[in-house]
Amino acid sequence: MIHPPDTRLVMAVPAVVVAVAALAVLVWLGAHAVRYLVADRKLRPVLRVAWRIKYTWRRTARRVGLAQTERIHSPWWSNRPPGTVVTRELIPAVTVAAEWWGVRVDASTVGRLGVEEFTQAAGHLADVWRVPLVRVAQVRPGLVRIRALLHDPLTQPATWTEPTDAESDPAVWVAGVDADEQPVTIRSAGVSGVVVAGLAGYGKTSFLNARYCQLAPSPAVQFVLIDGKGGPDYDDLFTRAWLSAKDDPEQVRDHLARVRELMVARQHAIRSVLGVKNVWHVGPSASWPLVAVVIDEAHTFLNETKGTDAQSKRLDALARETARLVEELIRKGRNVGIQVVLATQKATGDAIPTKIRDNCQVAISFAQRTSEAATAVLGSDITNAPDEHPRRLQDPAYVGVASMVAHGRPGFTLVRTPYVPDATADAIATATAHLVRDPLHLLTTGRVVADAAPR
Ligand SMILES: Nc1ncnc2c1ncn2[C@@H]1O[C@H](COP(=O)(O)OP(=O)(O)O)[C@@H](O)[C@H]1O
Ligand SMILES: [Mg+2]
């Protein structure tokens, strides 16, 4: 006997499904509502944007060109005739998180959709999401981070903290923090030339100050401090310097000649004293310290006026001599632990001879007015990185923010550098002044010890 189907059961199944779905929607809405209500007043607009981004992502991606289609054979279980070609849409998968500054969207790259395509779409994304700025960065291969900024975290000043022992290591240069407040380091081991460029008042001297404060407590570092501005910026720091000068070109030339003398002596002695050909293989030490030659407003000493009067000719000859010395120190000082750091408003060829600039392994740029000036310091790759372009930093909120190639990170990184108050720098200089040594003298005493040692 055939029983008719139980109509009550047949009707109950969809009803249960509908009830479960409705309950899920209610729970979901409830969770969002609770999150919204308990959120800080400042976070609520961020949450609204985050939800808009998350729930409209597929549509947005298609509209701004972040979708790709591919042609594939239909799978074996499909009821299409075997071998039929169908198209499939690829949209980068995203995870969305609300932060105090805005929304962080981590997107997995897919097909031809990588950091470049996201960067190109950034303007459109900002329009669709109705946020002032969208910034794109590659976090690691396969992952692109998009920041929809309601407030730019880089505009938040960073406070200076006393360096730890690891940070006083001359091989490490802690530059500051990135937009995610993660520490950013730049290469220092094996580096003999660093250029720091940027418009006046955007933080070059403060940046060098922070580096000085990081290194001053280390007996494995000696400083040569030269301030082309000639003002009081470096007055307090000179107490911890082996050699120091203001805008006196003759004295500067003499100091650099002395550093060159040290370089030549070190080149001769390195094998017998250290047993290696490159100091970075063993690291700088109290007896073979890193010599950090800081030349602020470096263009002051490297520019030729090409005047015809006697005074101009004398100064031009000095400038040529200084440029030659700087160039030689950067070209040959790497393996013996000499590091020249040049700060200048512009790094174009008229300010810093290209021979010097192009030999520097590390380049850092604070705000710049022109593309030409940015390219001069960071190289032509910066034109492909509009988000990290120094031209975008021309706003008082970005004083202390620089674009650079960071250690172990692809492309350019924007870094918020910490501000060291003058009193702190002064205190560090005074407390560490007893560490000043003459590296030439150390070399001769070190050699005596090495020569006396049994072989
Ligand atoms: N990292 C920073 N964070 C906040 N403010 C800064 C920072 N660096 C510099 N400043 C401010 O900007 C001013 C100018 O900085 P400075 O380093 O002298 O610029 P530059 O040497 O490029 O002309 C400083 O006096 C300070 O008030
Ligand atoms: Mg300055």
XYZ file of C-alpha atoms and ligand atoms in Angstrom:
483
model
C 0.000 0.000 0.000
C 1.294 3.396 -0.934
C 1.014 6.076 1.703
C 0.458 9.611 0.538
C 3.374 11.913 1.609
C 2.915 13.524 4.962
C 2.024 17.029 3.866
C 2.637 18.421 7.356
C 6.244 17.233 7.201
C 6.785 18.580 3.673
C 5.579 21.998 4.781
C 7.516 21.925 8.041
C 10.944 21.544 6.353
C 10.969 24.954 4.606
C 9.447 26.519 7.690
C 12.330 25.227 9.828
C 14.878 26.473 7.268
C 13.240 29.895 7.204
C 13.154 30.046 11.000
C 16.832 29.077 11.325
C 17.817 31.608 8.677
C 15.763 34.323 10.338
C 17.338 33.494 13.690
C 20.835 33.627 12.179
C 20.091 37.015 10.636
C 18.764 38.273 13.975
C 21.844 37.017 15.836
C 24.081 38.591 13.208
C 22.239 41.908 13.349
C 22.236 41.758 17.123
C 26.001 41.161 17.258
C 26.622 44.110 14.928
C 24.207 46.315 16.866
C 25.883 45.434 20.171
C 29.328 46.066 18.711
C 28.132 49.404 17.379
C 26.519 50.453 20.650
C 29.472 49.560 22.841
C 31.951 51.139 20.414
C 33.646 54.384 21.219
C 31.998 57.432 19.618
C 35.071 57.854 17.385
C 34.994 54.235 16.237
C 31.372 54.246 15.069
C 31.971 56.005 11.742
C 34.846 53.573 11.151
C 32.541 50.610 11.810
C 29.988 51.940 9.335
C 32.660 52.269 6.659
C 34.075 48.833 7.504
C 30.676 47.195 7.051
C 30.029 49.085 3.840
C 33.378 47.893 2.512
C 32.838 44.309 3.595
C 29.304 43.777 2.338
C 29.739 45.547 -0.974
C 33.211 44.221 -1.732
C 32.374 41.954 -4.669
C 30.373 44.639 -6.411
C 32.988 47.309 -5.675
C 35.814 45.107 -6.914
C 34.019 44.552 -10.227
C 33.276 48.236 -10.662
C 36.805 49.503 -9.997
C 38.432 46.845 -12.151
C 39.670 44.548 -9.415
C 38.060 41.460 -10.909
C 39.389 39.134 -13.526
C 37.672 36.462 -15.577
C 39.270 33.267 -16.696
C 38.171 30.636 -19.155
C 38.123 27.095 -17.847
C 36.729 23.736 -18.990
C 33.486 22.937 -17.249
C 34.055 20.397 -14.453
C 33.236 16.707 -14.941
C 30.161 16.827 -12.778
C 28.615 19.625 -14.820
C 25.739 18.647 -17.084
C 27.220 20.657 -19.967
C 28.725 18.643 -22.836
C 32.311 17.596 -21.958
C 34.981 20.080 -23.086
C 32.674 23.108 -22.958
C 34.606 26.257 -22.069
C 33.034 28.457 -19.386
C 34.213 31.678 -17.762
C 34.813 32.115 -14.068
C 35.155 35.368 -12.161
C 38.119 35.882 -9.827
C 37.762 38.496 -7.107
C 40.484 38.982 -4.473
C 39.366 37.648 -1.097
C 39.482 40.261 1.660
C 39.430 40.438 5.428
C 38.231 43.705 6.879
C 39.100 45.181 10.276
C 38.191 48.474 11.935
C 41.045 50.419 13.546
C 41.009 53.788 15.295
C 42.386 55.470 12.166
C 40.138 53.763 9.602
C 39.605 50.413 7.939
C 42.282 47.876 7.217
C 41.467 45.657 4.268
C 43.837 42.771 3.644
C 43.413 41.426 0.136
C 44.852 38.234 -1.280
C 46.303 38.796 -4.704
C 44.881 36.746 -7.519
C 45.934 36.392 -11.133
C 47.069 39.726 -12.510
C 45.564 41.632 -9.592
C 48.462 42.710 -7.385
C 49.738 45.757 -5.592
C 50.009 47.795 -8.796
C 46.379 47.240 -9.772
C 45.203 48.032 -6.240
C 47.318 51.186 -6.219
C 45.795 52.266 -9.524
C 42.315 51.673 -8.156
C 43.000 53.513 -4.875
C 41.399 56.774 -5.994
C 38.223 54.986 -7.120
C 38.081 52.983 -3.896
C 38.310 56.223 -1.902
C 35.350 57.582 -3.901
C 33.238 54.431 -3.511
C 33.988 54.087 0.180
C 33.690 57.841 0.711
C 36.933 58.182 2.664
C 39.539 60.947 2.240
C 42.479 58.679 1.468
C 43.171 55.086 0.452
C 46.725 53.835 0.781
C 47.992 50.540 -0.616
C 51.060 48.544 0.417
C 52.395 45.053 -0.187
C 52.775 43.304 3.160
C 54.277 40.119 1.818
C 54.054 38.138 -1.401
C 50.399 37.376 -2.000
C 49.036 39.915 0.458
C 48.184 43.550 -0.224
C 47.072 45.853 2.575
C 44.620 48.604 1.720
C 44.077 51.292 4.295
C 40.922 53.354 4.046
C 42.029 56.257 6.180
C 39.629 58.406 8.127
C 42.624 59.737 10.066
C 46.144 59.023 8.845
C 48.026 57.183 11.633
C 51.259 58.653 10.314
C 50.100 62.113 11.380
C 50.269 60.998 15.018
C 53.621 62.166 16.469
C 55.819 59.413 17.890
C 57.535 59.838 21.208
C 61.161 59.075 21.731
C 62.137 56.178 23.965
C 65.569 55.444 25.403
C 67.388 53.016 23.124
C 67.673 49.427 24.274
C 71.063 47.727 24.015
C 69.992 46.146 20.739
C 69.049 49.555 19.330
C 72.469 50.978 20.231
C 73.997 48.322 17.994
C 75.618 50.285 15.143
C 74.551 47.575 12.690
C 70.886 48.417 13.287
C 69.232 51.696 12.406
C 65.770 52.015 13.883
C 64.170 54.696 11.732
C 60.738 54.852 13.354
C 57.368 53.170 12.920
C 55.158 52.483 9.923
C 51.437 53.138 9.584
C 50.730 49.969 11.610
C 53.057 51.180 14.357
C 55.501 48.415 13.517
C 59.183 49.301 13.923
C 61.032 50.013 10.699
C 64.761 49.539 10.408
C 67.113 50.568 7.647
C 70.349 48.946 6.655
C 73.426 50.159 8.455
C 75.866 47.234 8.348
C 78.072 47.593 5.314
C 76.688 51.033 4.526
C 79.130 53.853 3.852
C 76.775 56.488 2.476
C 73.322 57.716 3.459
C 71.443 60.661 1.933
C 68.647 62.331 3.858
C 66.759 64.884 1.790
C 63.657 66.971 2.307
C 62.265 70.485 2.367
C 63.413 72.759 5.189
C 61.554 72.221 8.423
C 60.316 68.697 7.722
C 62.553 66.862 10.197
C 65.961 66.032 8.686
C 68.004 67.381 11.580
C 65.656 65.787 14.134
C 66.016 62.463 12.331
C 69.811 62.656 12.538
C 69.437 63.686 16.152
C 67.458 60.517 16.883
C 70.132 58.388 15.239
C 72.790 60.177 17.283
C 70.862 59.539 20.514
C 70.500 55.863 19.567
C 74.234 55.450 18.968
C 75.793 57.820 21.524
C 75.586 55.318 24.427
C 77.637 52.802 22.427
C 81.426 52.870 22.890
C 81.597 51.226 19.448
C 80.690 54.540 17.758
C 82.599 57.785 17.298
C 81.075 60.844 15.657
C 82.230 63.520 13.282
C 79.541 66.198 13.366
C 79.441 68.948 10.760
C 76.624 71.463 10.619
C 76.462 73.460 7.432
C 73.638 75.570 8.811
C 76.019 76.999 11.366
C 73.231 77.626 13.885
C 72.872 76.262 17.390
C 71.255 72.920 16.309
C 74.333 70.835 17.169
C 75.853 72.849 20.017
C 74.918 70.329 22.687
C 75.833 67.289 20.627
C 79.404 68.334 19.924
C 80.518 67.161 23.390
C 80.140 63.523 22.266
C 81.974 64.067 18.948
C 85.506 63.127 17.980
C 85.551 66.040 15.484
C 83.030 68.799 15.035
C 82.593 71.887 12.893
C 80.028 74.450 11.858
C 79.958 76.262 8.524
C 83.695 76.842 8.288
C 84.647 75.197 4.967
C 88.350 75.040 5.755
C 87.828 73.320 9.072
C 85.373 70.926 7.432
C 87.895 70.061 4.728
C 90.550 69.492 7.415
C 88.261 67.205 9.428
C 87.369 65.183 6.356
C 91.037 64.919 5.431
C 91.651 63.518 8.893
C 88.863 60.965 8.443
C 90.452 60.022 5.120
C 93.766 59.555 6.908
C 91.962 57.241 9.315
C 90.420 55.352 6.404
C 93.783 54.796 4.737
C 95.385 53.710 8.020
C 92.495 51.329 8.678
C 92.736 49.867 5.167
C 96.363 49.012 5.890
C 95.734 47.665 9.365
C 92.423 45.836 9.078
C 93.775 42.380 8.248
C 96.368 42.362 11.019
C 94.154 43.975 13.688
C 90.758 42.409 13.030
C 91.758 39.315 11.067
C 89.054 40.086 8.469
C 88.803 42.334 5.429
C 85.480 43.833 6.418
C 84.737 45.192 9.888
C 81.026 44.358 9.496
C 81.911 40.662 9.571
C 82.844 41.056 13.228
C 80.952 44.293 13.982
C 82.350 47.622 15.182
C 83.851 47.610 18.686
C 85.265 50.053 21.226
C 88.746 49.593 19.754
C 87.529 49.725 16.111
C 84.474 51.968 16.326
C 82.052 52.876 13.572
C 82.911 56.430 12.554
C 79.634 58.191 11.805
C 80.342 61.312 9.773
C 77.199 63.448 9.844
C 77.144 66.424 7.471
C 73.973 68.455 7.871
C 73.070 70.925 5.112
C 75.810 69.213 3.133
C 75.236 71.260 -0.031
C 76.856 74.187 1.835
C 80.257 72.522 1.401
C 79.841 70.835 -1.962
C 78.539 73.651 -4.132
C 80.758 75.549 -6.460
C 79.798 79.179 -7.062
C 81.867 79.413 -10.263
C 82.573 83.057 -9.412
C 85.651 84.768 -10.867
C 86.902 86.823 -7.903
C 89.689 85.519 -5.709
C 87.408 84.654 -2.773
C 85.023 82.615 -4.960
C 87.931 80.789 -6.531
C 89.316 79.901 -3.109
C 85.912 78.653 -1.948
C 85.364 76.690 -5.162
C 88.703 74.966 -4.744
C 87.698 74.065 -1.175
C 84.312 72.760 -2.367
C 85.995 70.568 -4.974
C 88.414 69.225 -2.409
C 85.616 68.546 0.098
C 83.511 66.825 -2.557
C 86.455 64.634 -3.515
C 87.019 63.649 0.103
C 83.351 62.875 0.717
C 83.170 60.845 -2.473
C 86.244 58.840 -1.530
C 85.034 58.165 2.001
C 81.723 56.850 0.669
C 83.336 54.795 -2.069
C 86.064 53.224 0.030
C 85.014 53.534 3.662
C 82.466 50.719 3.714
C 84.647 47.832 4.814
C 86.593 49.801 7.442
C 83.547 51.144 9.309
C 83.188 54.691 8.033
C 79.655 55.869 7.382
C 78.878 59.273 5.902
C 75.369 60.656 6.411
C 74.528 63.663 4.254
C 71.466 65.791 4.900
C 70.365 68.277 2.304
C 67.228 70.096 1.217
C 67.591 68.930 -2.350
C 69.520 65.956 -3.650
C 69.569 67.101 -7.254
C 72.890 67.289 -9.030
C 73.225 71.035 -8.451
C 73.171 70.498 -4.660
C 75.007 67.177 -4.207
C 77.353 65.906 -6.915
C 75.704 62.864 -8.478
C 78.940 60.914 -8.040
C 78.461 61.206 -4.290
C 74.708 60.714 -4.222
C 74.655 57.670 -6.466
C 77.212 55.834 -4.353
C 75.104 56.104 -1.185
C 73.478 52.775 -0.402
C 70.648 54.255 1.668
C 68.345 57.136 0.741
C 65.634 58.759 2.812
C 63.287 61.525 1.789
C 61.102 63.789 3.838
C 58.629 66.031 1.967
C 59.677 67.249 -1.462
C 58.085 69.774 -3.753
C 58.919 68.246 -7.104
C 59.062 64.809 -8.666
C 62.512 65.630 -9.911
C 63.809 66.221 -6.379
C 62.187 63.001 -5.139
C 63.616 60.978 -8.012
C 67.057 62.493 -7.395
C 67.157 61.038 -3.906
C 65.024 57.876 -4.090
C 65.617 56.863 -7.692
C 63.121 56.548 -10.538
C 61.200 53.692 -8.835
C 59.486 56.244 -6.618
C 57.379 57.390 -9.585
C 55.680 53.974 -9.452
C 54.853 54.385 -5.764
C 52.398 57.292 -5.645
C 51.323 56.518 -2.062
C 54.840 56.780 -0.706
C 55.802 59.711 -2.897
C 57.489 62.512 -0.898
C 55.355 65.078 -2.708
C 52.392 63.819 -0.739
C 54.135 64.681 2.504
C 53.925 68.430 1.945
C 51.610 69.097 4.852
C 52.574 70.204 8.361
C 50.924 67.015 9.662
C 53.697 65.033 7.953
C 56.634 66.808 9.569
C 58.785 63.893 10.764
C 57.448 61.411 8.160
C 59.836 60.104 5.516
C 59.750 57.743 2.561
C 62.510 55.145 2.381
C 63.485 51.640 1.382
C 63.277 49.731 4.647
C 65.252 46.671 5.613
C 63.491 43.485 4.502
C 60.457 45.216 2.964
C 59.524 45.468 -0.670
C 59.199 48.904 -2.299
C 59.080 52.123 -0.313
C 57.782 52.558 3.231
C 56.458 55.701 4.885
C 57.962 56.038 8.327
C 56.993 58.227 11.263
C 60.251 59.170 12.925
C 60.381 59.911 16.647
C 61.052 63.418 17.883
C 63.836 63.793 20.421
C 63.407 66.873 22.594
C 66.562 69.045 22.748
C 66.869 68.515 26.487
C 66.951 64.728 26.010
C 69.627 64.909 23.321
C 71.624 67.287 25.473
C 71.389 64.937 28.472
C 72.487 61.944 26.367
C 75.434 63.898 24.951
C 76.580 64.948 28.414
C 76.135 61.476 29.902
C 78.097 59.808 27.102
C 80.805 62.458 26.511
C 83.332 60.273 28.353
C 83.107 57.741 25.486
C 84.813 60.048 22.984
C 88.064 58.598 21.622
C 90.333 59.415 18.719
C 89.922 56.417 16.355
C 93.366 57.100 14.857
C 94.904 56.842 18.279
C 92.894 53.665 18.969
C 94.268 52.214 15.776
C 97.889 52.755 16.723
C 97.379 51.376 20.237
C 95.310 48.496 18.810
C 98.119 47.714 16.380
C 100.696 47.684 19.143
C 98.575 45.124 20.971
C 98.102 43.080 17.781
C 101.790 43.215 16.925
C 102.742 42.155 20.444
C 100.312 39.233 20.407
C 101.912 35.846 19.724
C 101.115 34.512 16.247
N 59.846 63.478 14.047
C 59.238 64.612 14.359
N 58.052 64.606 14.975
C 57.447 65.760 15.274
N 57.937 66.991 15.009
C 59.109 67.072 14.418
C 59.826 65.877 14.046
N 60.963 66.263 13.463
C 60.966 67.598 13.457
N 59.858 68.100 14.026
C 59.515 69.526 14.182
O 59.916 70.213 13.017
C 60.894 71.211 13.323
C 61.944 71.263 12.226
O 62.653 70.048 12.175
P 64.148 69.970 11.640
O 64.623 68.621 11.948
O 64.953 71.101 12.168
O 63.920 70.154 10.085
P 65.000 70.269 8.912
O 66.345 69.880 9.470
O 64.510 69.317 7.870
O 64.959 71.671 8.438
C 61.455 70.788 14.691
O 61.887 71.866 15.416
C 60.280 70.133 15.331
O 59.463 71.071 15.965
Mg 68.089 70.959 9.571
